[in-house]
């Protein structure tokens, strides 16, 4: 009977109707139909917070990390995604990509977007640096270390990062001029 309800009108009305339908499915304990209906909501409104929350919980419980990441990516790419939601979702994409899926390239892209959005983001720079180092992308890793050195909270942290940067230039990039420039910064 519920399947026969008409979903029509403009897109906003369709989303409201689908959410009402999902609530009805929930009221009769038909979780699969409720989840399918919320997927239809997301097909029309990829950043809908109610549908995202419900499906996120479901996918997390089932350990469906790839689908969870894809869900977040669709939401992030939606023009309806509020800016305050974008960065936390990018963090989630980065974590799931690296920690659960082993997709280093996708994780790098997610953390790079975090850092491009918030250049002073300490966690973003840390995670991006770790991933670039793991991937052997030494030029990019050196750039991230330079950013981290510029943002270091105290002299000791700055010194540690600069020492690591000098070592990358010496051992991985074979760039004695860049190494010398970093060592000069250590002596300033």
Short mmCIF file of N, CA and C in Angstrom, two decimals:
data_model
loop_
_atom_site.label_atom_id
_atom_site.label_comp_id
_atom_site.label_asym_id
_atom_site.label_seq_id
_atom_site.Cartn_x
_atom_site.Cartn_y
_atom_site.Cartn_z
N UNK A 1 0.82 -1.20 0.00
CA UNK A 1 0.00 0.00 0.00
C UNK A 1 0.86 1.26 0.00
N UNK A 2 1.90 1.29 0.86
CA UNK A 2 2.74 2.48 0.94
C UNK A 2 3.44 2.76 -0.39
N UNK A 3 3.82 1.68 -1.11
CA UNK A 3 4.52 1.86 -2.38
C UNK A 3 3.65 2.59 -3.41
N UNK A 4 2.35 2.52 -3.22
CA UNK A 4 1.45 3.12 -4.21
C UNK A 4 1.28 4.63 -4.02
N UNK A 5 1.82 5.20 -2.93
CA UNK A 5 1.70 6.64 -2.72
C UNK A 5 2.43 7.39 -3.82
N UNK A 6 1.82 8.41 -4.32
CA UNK A 6 2.42 9.19 -5.42
C UNK A 6 3.46 10.14 -4.85
N UNK A 7 4.59 10.19 -5.50
CA UNK A 7 5.64 11.14 -5.17
C UNK A 7 5.74 12.08 -6.36
N UNK A 8 5.19 13.25 -6.20
CA UNK A 8 5.20 14.18 -7.33
C UNK A 8 5.41 15.61 -6.83
N UNK A 9 5.31 16.55 -7.74
CA UNK A 9 5.58 17.95 -7.40
C UNK A 9 7.01 18.30 -7.72
N UNK A 10 7.43 19.47 -7.26
CA UNK A 10 8.81 19.89 -7.51
C UNK A 10 9.75 19.03 -6.65
N UNK A 11 11.04 19.20 -6.87
CA UNK A 11 12.02 18.35 -6.19
C UNK A 11 11.93 18.46 -4.67
N UNK A 12 11.75 19.68 -4.16
CA UNK A 12 11.65 19.86 -2.71
C UNK A 12 10.44 19.11 -2.16
N UNK A 13 9.33 19.16 -2.88
CA UNK A 13 8.13 18.44 -2.45
C UNK A 13 8.35 16.94 -2.51
N UNK A 14 9.04 16.48 -3.54
CA UNK A 14 9.33 15.05 -3.65
C UNK A 14 10.17 14.58 -2.47
N UNK A 15 11.15 15.39 -2.09
CA UNK A 15 12.00 15.04 -0.94
C UNK A 15 11.15 14.95 0.33
N UNK A 16 10.29 15.94 0.54
CA UNK A 16 9.41 15.91 1.73
C UNK A 16 8.51 14.67 1.70
N UNK A 17 7.94 14.37 0.54
CA UNK A 17 7.07 13.20 0.42
C UNK A 17 7.84 11.91 0.70
N UNK A 18 9.03 11.81 0.15
CA UNK A 18 9.84 10.61 0.38
C UNK A 18 10.21 10.47 1.86
N UNK A 19 10.53 11.57 2.50
CA UNK A 19 10.87 11.51 3.93
C UNK A 19 9.65 11.10 4.75
N UNK A 20 8.48 11.58 4.36
CA UNK A 20 7.25 11.15 5.03
C UNK A 20 7.03 9.66 4.83
N UNK A 21 7.26 9.20 3.60
CA UNK A 21 7.11 7.78 3.30
C UNK A 21 8.10 6.95 4.11
N UNK A 22 9.33 7.42 4.21
CA UNK A 22 10.33 6.71 5.01
C UNK A 22 9.90 6.64 6.47
N UNK A 23 9.33 7.72 6.98
CA UNK A 23 8.84 7.72 8.37
C UNK A 23 7.72 6.68 8.54
N UNK A 24 6.87 6.57 7.55
CA UNK A 24 5.81 5.55 7.62
C UNK A 24 6.40 4.15 7.63
N UNK A 25 7.39 3.92 6.78
CA UNK A 25 8.06 2.61 6.79
C UNK A 25 8.68 2.34 8.15
N UNK A 26 9.29 3.37 8.73
CA UNK A 26 9.87 3.22 10.05
C UNK A 26 8.82 2.89 11.10
N UNK A 27 7.65 3.51 10.97
CA UNK A 27 6.57 3.28 11.93
C UNK A 27 6.06 1.84 11.87
N UNK A 28 6.16 1.21 10.71
CA UNK A 28 5.70 -0.19 10.59
C UNK A 28 6.89 -1.17 10.64
N UNK A 29 8.04 -0.66 11.10
CA UNK A 29 9.26 -1.48 11.28
C UNK A 29 9.73 -2.15 10.00
N UNK A 30 9.60 -1.46 8.88
CA UNK A 30 10.12 -1.98 7.61
C UNK A 30 11.41 -1.23 7.29
N UNK A 31 12.48 -1.62 8.00
CA UNK A 31 13.76 -0.91 7.87
C UNK A 31 14.33 -0.95 6.45
N UNK A 32 14.31 -2.09 5.75
CA UNK A 32 14.85 -2.09 4.38
C UNK A 32 14.13 -1.09 3.47
N UNK A 33 12.80 -1.03 3.57
CA UNK A 33 12.05 -0.07 2.74
C UNK A 33 12.36 1.36 3.16
N UNK A 34 12.52 1.58 4.47
CA UNK A 34 12.86 2.92 4.96
C UNK A 34 14.23 3.35 4.40
N UNK A 35 15.21 2.45 4.43
CA UNK A 35 16.55 2.77 3.93
C UNK A 35 16.52 3.02 2.42
N UNK A 36 15.80 2.18 1.69
CA UNK A 36 15.69 2.39 0.24
C UNK A 36 15.05 3.73 -0.07
N UNK A 37 14.04 4.11 0.70
CA UNK A 37 13.37 5.39 0.48
C UNK A 37 14.32 6.54 0.79
N UNK A 38 15.12 6.41 1.83
CA UNK A 38 16.08 7.47 2.14
C UNK A 38 17.17 7.55 1.07
N UNK A 39 17.49 6.43 0.45
CA UNK A 39 18.43 6.48 -0.69
C UNK A 39 17.82 7.30 -1.83
N UNK A 40 16.52 7.17 -2.02
CA UNK A 40 15.84 7.97 -3.04
C UNK A 40 15.87 9.46 -2.67
N UNK A 41 15.76 9.75 -1.38
CA UNK A 41 15.90 11.14 -0.93
C UNK A 41 17.27 11.67 -1.33
N UNK A 42 18.31 10.88 -1.06
CA UNK A 42 19.67 11.32 -1.37
C UNK A 42 19.92 11.43 -2.87
N UNK A 43 19.20 10.66 -3.66
CA UNK A 43 19.33 10.79 -5.11
C UNK A 43 18.85 12.17 -5.57
N UNK A 44 17.89 12.73 -4.84
CA UNK A 44 17.35 14.05 -5.18
C UNK A 44 18.06 15.17 -4.42
N UNK A 45 18.49 14.87 -3.20
CA UNK A 45 19.11 15.88 -2.33
C UNK A 45 20.30 15.23 -1.61
N UNK A 46 21.47 15.15 -2.28
CA UNK A 46 22.61 14.40 -1.74
C UNK A 46 23.12 14.86 -0.38
N UNK A 47 22.79 16.06 0.03
CA UNK A 47 23.28 16.56 1.31
C UNK A 47 22.21 16.59 2.39
N UNK A 48 21.09 15.90 2.17
CA UNK A 48 20.01 15.90 3.16
C UNK A 48 20.51 15.27 4.46
N UNK A 49 20.51 16.05 5.54
CA UNK A 49 21.13 15.59 6.79
C UNK A 49 20.40 14.41 7.42
N UNK A 50 19.08 14.39 7.34
CA UNK A 50 18.33 13.26 7.93
C UNK A 50 18.66 11.96 7.22
N UNK A 51 18.62 12.00 5.90
CA UNK A 51 18.91 10.79 5.12
C UNK A 51 20.36 10.36 5.30
N UNK A 52 21.28 11.33 5.30
CA UNK A 52 22.69 11.00 5.49
C UNK A 52 22.92 10.32 6.84
N UNK A 53 22.36 10.89 7.89
CA UNK A 53 22.56 10.33 9.22
C UNK A 53 22.05 8.90 9.30
N UNK A 54 20.86 8.67 8.80
CA UNK A 54 20.27 7.33 8.85
C UNK A 54 21.12 6.32 8.06
N UNK A 55 21.52 6.70 6.85
CA UNK A 55 22.30 5.78 6.03
C UNK A 55 23.72 5.62 6.55
N UNK A 56 24.32 6.68 7.09
CA UNK A 56 25.65 6.56 7.69
C UNK A 56 25.64 5.52 8.80
N UNK A 57 24.67 5.64 9.70
CA UNK A 57 24.58 4.70 10.82
C UNK A 57 24.44 3.27 10.31
N UNK A 58 23.58 3.10 9.33
CA UNK A 58 23.35 1.76 8.76
C UNK A 58 24.64 1.20 8.13
N UNK A 59 25.30 2.01 7.32
CA UNK A 59 26.51 1.55 6.63
C UNK A 59 27.65 1.30 7.60
N UNK A 60 27.77 2.13 8.63
CA UNK A 60 28.81 1.90 9.65
C UNK A 60 28.58 0.57 10.36
N UNK A 61 27.32 0.33 10.76
CA UNK A 61 27.00 -0.91 11.46
C UNK A 61 27.33 -2.13 10.61
N UNK A 62 27.14 -2.03 9.34
CA UNK A 62 27.38 -3.16 8.43
C UNK A 62 28.83 -3.21 7.93
N UNK A 63 29.64 -2.20 8.27
CA UNK A 63 31.02 -2.18 7.82
C UNK A 63 31.18 -1.97 6.33
N UNK A 64 30.22 -1.29 5.72
CA UNK A 64 30.25 -1.03 4.28
C UNK A 64 30.97 0.30 4.01
N UNK A 65 32.27 0.27 4.16
CA UNK A 65 33.09 1.48 4.12
C UNK A 65 33.12 2.14 2.74
N UNK A 66 33.18 1.35 1.70
CA UNK A 66 33.24 1.94 0.35
C UNK A 66 31.95 2.69 0.04
N UNK A 67 30.82 2.08 0.35
CA UNK A 67 29.54 2.76 0.11
C UNK A 67 29.40 3.99 1.01
N UNK A 68 29.90 3.90 2.23
CA UNK A 68 29.87 5.04 3.15
C UNK A 68 30.69 6.20 2.59
N UNK A 69 31.89 5.88 2.11
CA UNK A 69 32.73 6.92 1.51
C UNK A 69 32.04 7.53 0.29
N UNK A 70 31.46 6.70 -0.55
CA UNK A 70 30.77 7.22 -1.74
C UNK A 70 29.59 8.11 -1.36
N UNK A 71 28.90 7.74 -0.30
CA UNK A 71 27.79 8.55 0.20
C UNK A 71 28.28 9.94 0.60
N UNK A 72 29.37 9.98 1.35
CA UNK A 72 29.94 11.27 1.77
C UNK A 72 30.42 12.08 0.58
N UNK A 73 31.07 11.42 -0.38
CA UNK A 73 31.57 12.14 -1.55
C UNK A 73 30.42 12.77 -2.35
N UNK A 74 29.34 12.04 -2.52
CA UNK A 74 28.18 12.63 -3.22
C UNK A 74 27.65 13.83 -2.46
N UNK A 75 27.60 13.74 -1.14
CA UNK A 75 27.11 14.86 -0.33
C UNK A 75 28.04 16.06 -0.45
N UNK A 76 29.34 15.82 -0.38
CA UNK A 76 30.33 16.90 -0.46
C UNK A 76 30.27 17.60 -1.81
N UNK A 77 30.08 16.84 -2.85
CA UNK A 77 30.08 17.40 -4.21
C UNK A 77 28.77 18.10 -4.56
N UNK A 78 27.77 17.91 -3.73
CA UNK A 78 26.47 18.54 -3.98
C UNK A 78 26.55 20.04 -3.73
N UNK A 79 25.98 20.85 -4.62
CA UNK A 79 25.97 22.30 -4.37
C UNK A 79 25.13 22.66 -3.14
N UNK A 80 24.31 21.72 -2.68
CA UNK A 80 23.47 21.97 -1.50
C UNK A 80 24.19 21.64 -0.19
N UNK A 81 25.42 21.16 -0.28
CA UNK A 81 26.16 20.80 0.93
C UNK A 81 26.62 22.07 1.64
N UNK A 82 26.19 22.27 2.88
CA UNK A 82 26.62 23.47 3.61
C UNK A 82 28.12 23.43 3.89
N UNK A 83 28.78 24.57 3.83
CA UNK A 83 30.23 24.61 4.05
C UNK A 83 30.67 24.01 5.38
N UNK A 84 29.86 24.18 6.43
CA UNK A 84 30.25 23.66 7.75
C UNK A 84 30.18 22.13 7.81
N UNK A 85 29.56 21.51 6.82
CA UNK A 85 29.48 20.05 6.77
C UNK A 85 30.60 19.48 5.90
N UNK A 86 31.06 20.26 4.95
CA UNK A 86 32.02 19.79 3.95
C UNK A 86 33.33 19.29 4.57
N UNK A 87 33.97 20.09 5.41
CA UNK A 87 35.27 19.71 5.96
C UNK A 87 35.17 18.48 6.87
N UNK A 88 34.19 18.41 7.78
CA UNK A 88 34.09 17.17 8.58
C UNK A 88 33.88 15.93 7.72
N UNK A 89 33.10 16.04 6.66
CA UNK A 89 32.89 14.90 5.77
C UNK A 89 34.18 14.56 5.02
N UNK A 90 34.93 15.58 4.60
CA UNK A 90 36.22 15.31 3.95
C UNK A 90 37.15 14.56 4.90
N UNK A 91 37.15 14.95 6.17
CA UNK A 91 37.96 14.23 7.17
C UNK A 91 37.52 12.77 7.23
N UNK A 92 36.20 12.55 7.26
CA UNK A 92 35.69 11.18 7.30
C UNK A 92 36.13 10.40 6.06
N UNK A 93 36.05 11.04 4.89
CA UNK A 93 36.47 10.38 3.65
C UNK A 93 37.95 10.02 3.74
N UNK A 94 38.77 10.94 4.24
CA UNK A 94 40.20 10.67 4.37
C UNK A 94 40.49 9.52 5.30
N UNK A 95 39.81 9.50 6.45
CA UNK A 95 40.04 8.42 7.42
C UNK A 95 39.60 7.07 6.87
N UNK A 96 38.39 7.01 6.34
CA UNK A 96 37.87 5.73 5.83
C UNK A 96 38.71 5.26 4.65
N UNK A 97 39.09 6.18 3.78
CA UNK A 97 39.89 5.79 2.60
C UNK A 97 41.22 5.17 3.03
N UNK A 98 41.90 5.80 3.98
CA UNK A 98 43.21 5.28 4.38
C UNK A 98 43.09 4.12 5.36
N UNK A 99 42.29 4.29 6.40
CA UNK A 99 42.27 3.31 7.49
C UNK A 99 41.48 2.04 7.15
N UNK A 100 40.38 2.19 6.45
CA UNK A 100 39.50 1.03 6.21
C UNK A 100 39.61 0.46 4.81
N UNK A 101 39.89 1.33 3.83
CA UNK A 101 39.91 0.86 2.44
C UNK A 101 41.32 0.75 1.87
N UNK A 102 42.31 1.32 2.54
CA UNK A 102 43.67 1.27 2.03
C UNK A 102 43.85 2.03 0.72
N UNK A 103 42.98 2.98 0.47
CA UNK A 103 43.02 3.77 -0.76
C UNK A 103 43.77 5.07 -0.46
N UNK A 104 45.08 5.00 -0.57
CA UNK A 104 45.94 6.12 -0.20
C UNK A 104 45.70 7.34 -1.09
N UNK A 105 45.53 7.12 -2.38
CA UNK A 105 45.31 8.26 -3.29
C UNK A 105 44.03 9.01 -2.95
N UNK A 106 42.95 8.30 -2.67
CA UNK A 106 41.69 8.96 -2.30
C UNK A 106 41.85 9.69 -0.97
N UNK A 107 42.59 9.07 -0.04
CA UNK A 107 42.81 9.71 1.26
C UNK A 107 43.63 10.99 1.09
N UNK A 108 44.65 10.94 0.25
CA UNK A 108 45.48 12.13 0.00
C UNK A 108 44.61 13.24 -0.56
N UNK A 109 43.77 12.92 -1.51
CA UNK A 109 42.91 13.96 -2.11
C UNK A 109 41.96 14.57 -1.09
N UNK A 110 41.40 13.74 -0.23
CA UNK A 110 40.48 14.25 0.79
C UNK A 110 41.21 15.17 1.76
N UNK A 111 42.36 14.73 2.27
CA UNK A 111 43.10 15.56 3.22
C UNK A 111 43.65 16.82 2.54
N UNK A 112 44.00 16.72 1.27
CA UNK A 112 44.46 17.90 0.54
C UNK A 112 43.34 18.95 0.47
N UNK A 113 42.11 18.48 0.22
CA UNK A 113 40.97 19.41 0.18
C UNK A 113 40.73 20.05 1.54
N UNK A 114 40.93 19.28 2.61
CA UNK A 114 40.80 19.85 3.96
C UNK A 114 41.80 20.99 4.11
N UNK A 115 43.05 20.74 3.75
CA UNK A 115 44.12 21.73 3.93
C UNK A 115 43.93 22.92 2.98
N UNK A 116 43.41 22.68 1.79
CA UNK A 116 43.14 23.79 0.88
C UNK A 116 42.02 24.68 1.42
N UNK A 117 41.07 24.07 2.11
CA UNK A 117 39.97 24.82 2.68
C UNK A 117 40.40 25.55 3.95
N UNK A 118 41.18 24.86 4.79
CA UNK A 118 41.67 25.43 6.05
C UNK A 118 43.19 25.22 6.10
N UNK A 119 43.96 26.16 5.53
CA UNK A 119 45.42 25.96 5.44
C UNK A 119 46.13 25.79 6.79
N UNK A 120 45.51 26.19 7.88
CA UNK A 120 46.14 26.08 9.20
C UNK A 120 45.69 24.83 9.96
N UNK A 121 45.02 23.92 9.29
CA UNK A 121 44.47 22.73 9.95
C UNK A 121 45.60 21.75 10.31
N UNK A 122 45.89 21.66 11.58
CA UNK A 122 46.98 20.82 12.05
C UNK A 122 46.78 19.34 11.75
N UNK A 123 45.59 18.83 12.04
CA UNK A 123 45.32 17.42 11.77
C UNK A 123 45.40 17.13 10.27
N UNK A 124 44.85 18.03 9.48
CA UNK A 124 44.88 17.83 8.03
C UNK A 124 46.30 17.77 7.51
N UNK A 125 47.14 18.69 7.96
CA UNK A 125 48.55 18.70 7.52
C UNK A 125 49.28 17.45 8.01
N UNK A 126 49.00 17.05 9.23
CA UNK A 126 49.65 15.85 9.78
C UNK A 126 49.28 14.61 8.97
N UNK A 127 47.97 14.41 8.77
CA UNK A 127 47.51 13.23 8.04
C UNK A 127 47.97 13.25 6.58
N UNK A 128 47.87 14.41 5.94
CA UNK A 128 48.32 14.53 4.55
C UNK A 128 49.80 14.21 4.45
N UNK A 129 50.59 14.74 5.37
CA UNK A 129 52.03 14.46 5.36
C UNK A 129 52.34 12.98 5.53
N UNK A 130 51.66 12.34 6.47
CA UNK A 130 51.89 10.90 6.69
C UNK A 130 51.58 10.09 5.44
N UNK A 131 50.49 10.45 4.78
CA UNK A 131 50.09 9.71 3.58
C UNK A 131 51.05 9.96 2.41
N UNK A 132 51.48 11.20 2.25
CA UNK A 132 52.43 11.52 1.18
C UNK A 132 53.75 10.80 1.41
N UNK A 133 54.18 10.75 2.67
CA UNK A 133 55.42 10.03 2.99
C UNK A 133 55.26 8.55 2.66
N UNK A 134 54.13 7.97 3.08
CA UNK A 134 53.88 6.56 2.80
C UNK A 134 53.85 6.27 1.31
N UNK A 135 53.34 7.22 0.53
CA UNK A 135 53.24 7.04 -0.92
C UNK A 135 54.55 7.38 -1.64
N UNK A 136 55.53 7.89 -0.89
CA UNK A 136 56.80 8.25 -1.50
C UNK A 136 56.71 9.47 -2.41
N UNK A 137 55.80 10.35 -2.13
CA UNK A 137 55.61 11.57 -2.93
C UNK A 137 56.39 12.69 -2.22
N UNK A 138 57.72 12.65 -2.40
CA UNK A 138 58.64 13.43 -1.59
C UNK A 138 58.53 14.93 -1.81
N UNK A 139 58.32 15.35 -3.03
CA UNK A 139 58.19 16.79 -3.30
C UNK A 139 56.99 17.37 -2.55
N UNK A 140 55.86 16.68 -2.68
CA UNK A 140 54.65 17.14 -2.00
C UNK A 140 54.81 17.05 -0.48
N UNK A 141 55.44 15.98 -0.03
CA UNK A 141 55.67 15.80 1.40
C UNK A 141 56.54 16.94 1.93
N UNK A 142 57.55 17.31 1.20
CA UNK A 142 58.41 18.43 1.61
C UNK A 142 57.60 19.72 1.72
N UNK A 143 56.70 19.95 0.78
CA UNK A 143 55.85 21.14 0.84
C UNK A 143 55.00 21.15 2.11
N UNK A 144 54.42 20.00 2.44
CA UNK A 144 53.59 19.90 3.64
C UNK A 144 54.43 20.12 4.89
N UNK A 145 55.62 19.55 4.92
CA UNK A 145 56.51 19.79 6.07
C UNK A 145 56.83 21.27 6.21
N UNK A 146 57.04 21.95 5.09
CA UNK A 146 57.29 23.39 5.14
C UNK A 146 56.11 24.14 5.74
N UNK A 147 54.90 23.75 5.34
CA UNK A 147 53.69 24.37 5.92
C UNK A 147 53.61 24.11 7.41
N UNK A 148 53.89 22.88 7.80
CA UNK A 148 53.83 22.53 9.22
C UNK A 148 54.87 23.31 10.02
N UNK A 149 56.05 23.49 9.45
CA UNK A 149 57.08 24.27 10.15
C UNK A 149 56.62 25.72 10.34
N UNK A 150 56.00 26.27 9.31
CA UNK A 150 55.50 27.65 9.41
C UNK A 150 54.43 27.80 10.49
N UNK A 151 53.68 26.74 10.73
CA UNK A 151 52.57 26.81 11.68
C UNK A 151 52.89 26.23 13.05
N UNK A 152 54.12 25.75 13.24
CA UNK A 152 54.49 25.10 14.50
C UNK A 152 54.20 26.01 15.69
N UNK A 153 53.63 25.40 16.74
CA UNK A 153 53.19 26.15 17.91
C UNK A 153 54.36 26.64 18.77
N UNK A 154 55.43 25.89 18.80
CA UNK A 154 56.57 26.33 19.61
C UNK A 154 57.88 25.99 18.90
N UNK A 155 58.97 26.49 19.44
CA UNK A 155 60.29 26.34 18.81
C UNK A 155 60.71 24.88 18.70
N UNK A 156 60.37 24.08 19.69
CA UNK A 156 60.76 22.67 19.68
C UNK A 156 60.05 21.92 18.54
N UNK A 157 58.75 22.16 18.40
CA UNK A 157 58.01 21.52 17.31
C UNK A 157 58.54 21.96 15.96
N UNK A 158 58.81 23.25 15.83
CA UNK A 158 59.33 23.79 14.57
C UNK A 158 60.66 23.14 14.24
N UNK A 159 61.52 23.01 15.24
CA UNK A 159 62.84 22.41 15.03
C UNK A 159 62.70 20.95 14.56
N UNK A 160 61.81 20.19 15.20
CA UNK A 160 61.60 18.79 14.81
C UNK A 160 61.15 18.67 13.35
N UNK A 161 60.21 19.52 12.97
CA UNK A 161 59.69 19.47 11.60
C UNK A 161 60.77 19.89 10.61
N UNK A 162 61.53 20.93 10.94
CA UNK A 162 62.59 21.38 10.03
C UNK A 162 63.69 20.32 9.90
N UNK A 163 64.00 19.63 10.98
CA UNK A 163 65.00 18.56 10.90
C UNK A 163 64.50 17.44 9.98
N UNK A 164 63.23 17.12 10.10
CA UNK A 164 62.65 16.09 9.22
C UNK A 164 62.68 16.56 7.77
N UNK A 165 62.36 17.84 7.54
CA UNK A 165 62.37 18.40 6.20
C UNK A 165 63.78 18.37 5.60
N UNK A 166 64.77 18.72 6.39
CA UNK A 166 66.16 18.66 5.91
C UNK A 166 66.53 17.23 5.52
N UNK A 167 66.12 16.27 6.34
CA UNK A 167 66.42 14.86 6.05
C UNK A 167 65.73 14.41 4.76
N UNK A 168 64.52 14.85 4.52
CA UNK A 168 63.81 14.50 3.28
C UNK A 168 64.56 15.06 2.07
N UNK A 169 64.99 16.31 2.17
CA UNK A 169 65.75 16.90 1.06
C UNK A 169 67.06 16.15 0.81
N UNK A 170 67.70 15.71 1.89
CA UNK A 170 68.99 15.01 1.76
C UNK A 170 68.80 13.57 1.29
N UNK A 171 67.90 12.83 1.95
CA UNK A 171 67.81 11.39 1.74
C UNK A 171 66.86 10.98 0.62
N UNK A 172 65.83 11.75 0.39
CA UNK A 172 64.80 11.33 -0.57
C UNK A 172 64.78 12.17 -1.84
N UNK A 173 65.15 13.42 -1.72
CA UNK A 173 65.07 14.30 -2.89
C UNK A 173 66.45 14.59 -3.48
N UNK A 174 67.50 14.23 -2.73
CA UNK A 174 68.87 14.49 -3.19
C UNK A 174 69.02 15.93 -3.65
N UNK A 175 68.60 16.84 -2.76
CA UNK A 175 68.61 18.28 -3.07
C UNK A 175 69.41 19.01 -1.98
N UNK A 176 70.75 19.07 -2.14
CA UNK A 176 71.57 19.68 -1.10
C UNK A 176 71.29 21.18 -0.91
N UNK A 177 70.87 21.87 -1.96
CA UNK A 177 70.56 23.29 -1.82
C UNK A 177 69.34 23.50 -0.92
N UNK A 178 68.31 22.70 -1.15
CA UNK A 178 67.11 22.80 -0.31
C UNK A 178 67.43 22.40 1.13
N UNK A 179 68.25 21.36 1.27
CA UNK A 179 68.65 20.95 2.61
C UNK A 179 69.39 22.07 3.32
N UNK A 180 70.31 22.73 2.60
CA UNK A 180 71.09 23.83 3.20
C UNK A 180 70.17 24.98 3.61
N UNK A 181 69.18 25.27 2.79
CA UNK A 181 68.25 26.35 3.12
C UNK A 181 67.47 26.04 4.39
N UNK A 182 67.08 24.79 4.56
CA UNK A 182 66.34 24.39 5.76
C UNK A 182 67.27 24.44 6.97
N UNK A 183 68.49 23.96 6.81
CA UNK A 183 69.44 24.00 7.93
C UNK A 183 69.73 25.44 8.35
N UNK A 184 69.76 26.34 7.39
CA UNK A 184 69.95 27.76 7.71
C UNK A 184 68.80 28.27 8.56
N UNK A 185 67.59 27.81 8.28
CA UNK A 185 66.42 28.21 9.08
C UNK A 185 66.54 27.68 10.50
N UNK A 186 67.16 26.51 10.66
CA UNK A 186 67.33 25.94 11.98
C UNK A 186 68.29 26.79 12.82
N UNK A 187 69.23 27.43 12.18
CA UNK A 187 70.23 28.23 12.90
C UNK A 187 69.79 29.65 13.16
N UNK A 188 68.67 30.04 12.55
CA UNK A 188 68.17 31.41 12.76
C UNK A 188 67.55 31.57 14.12
#
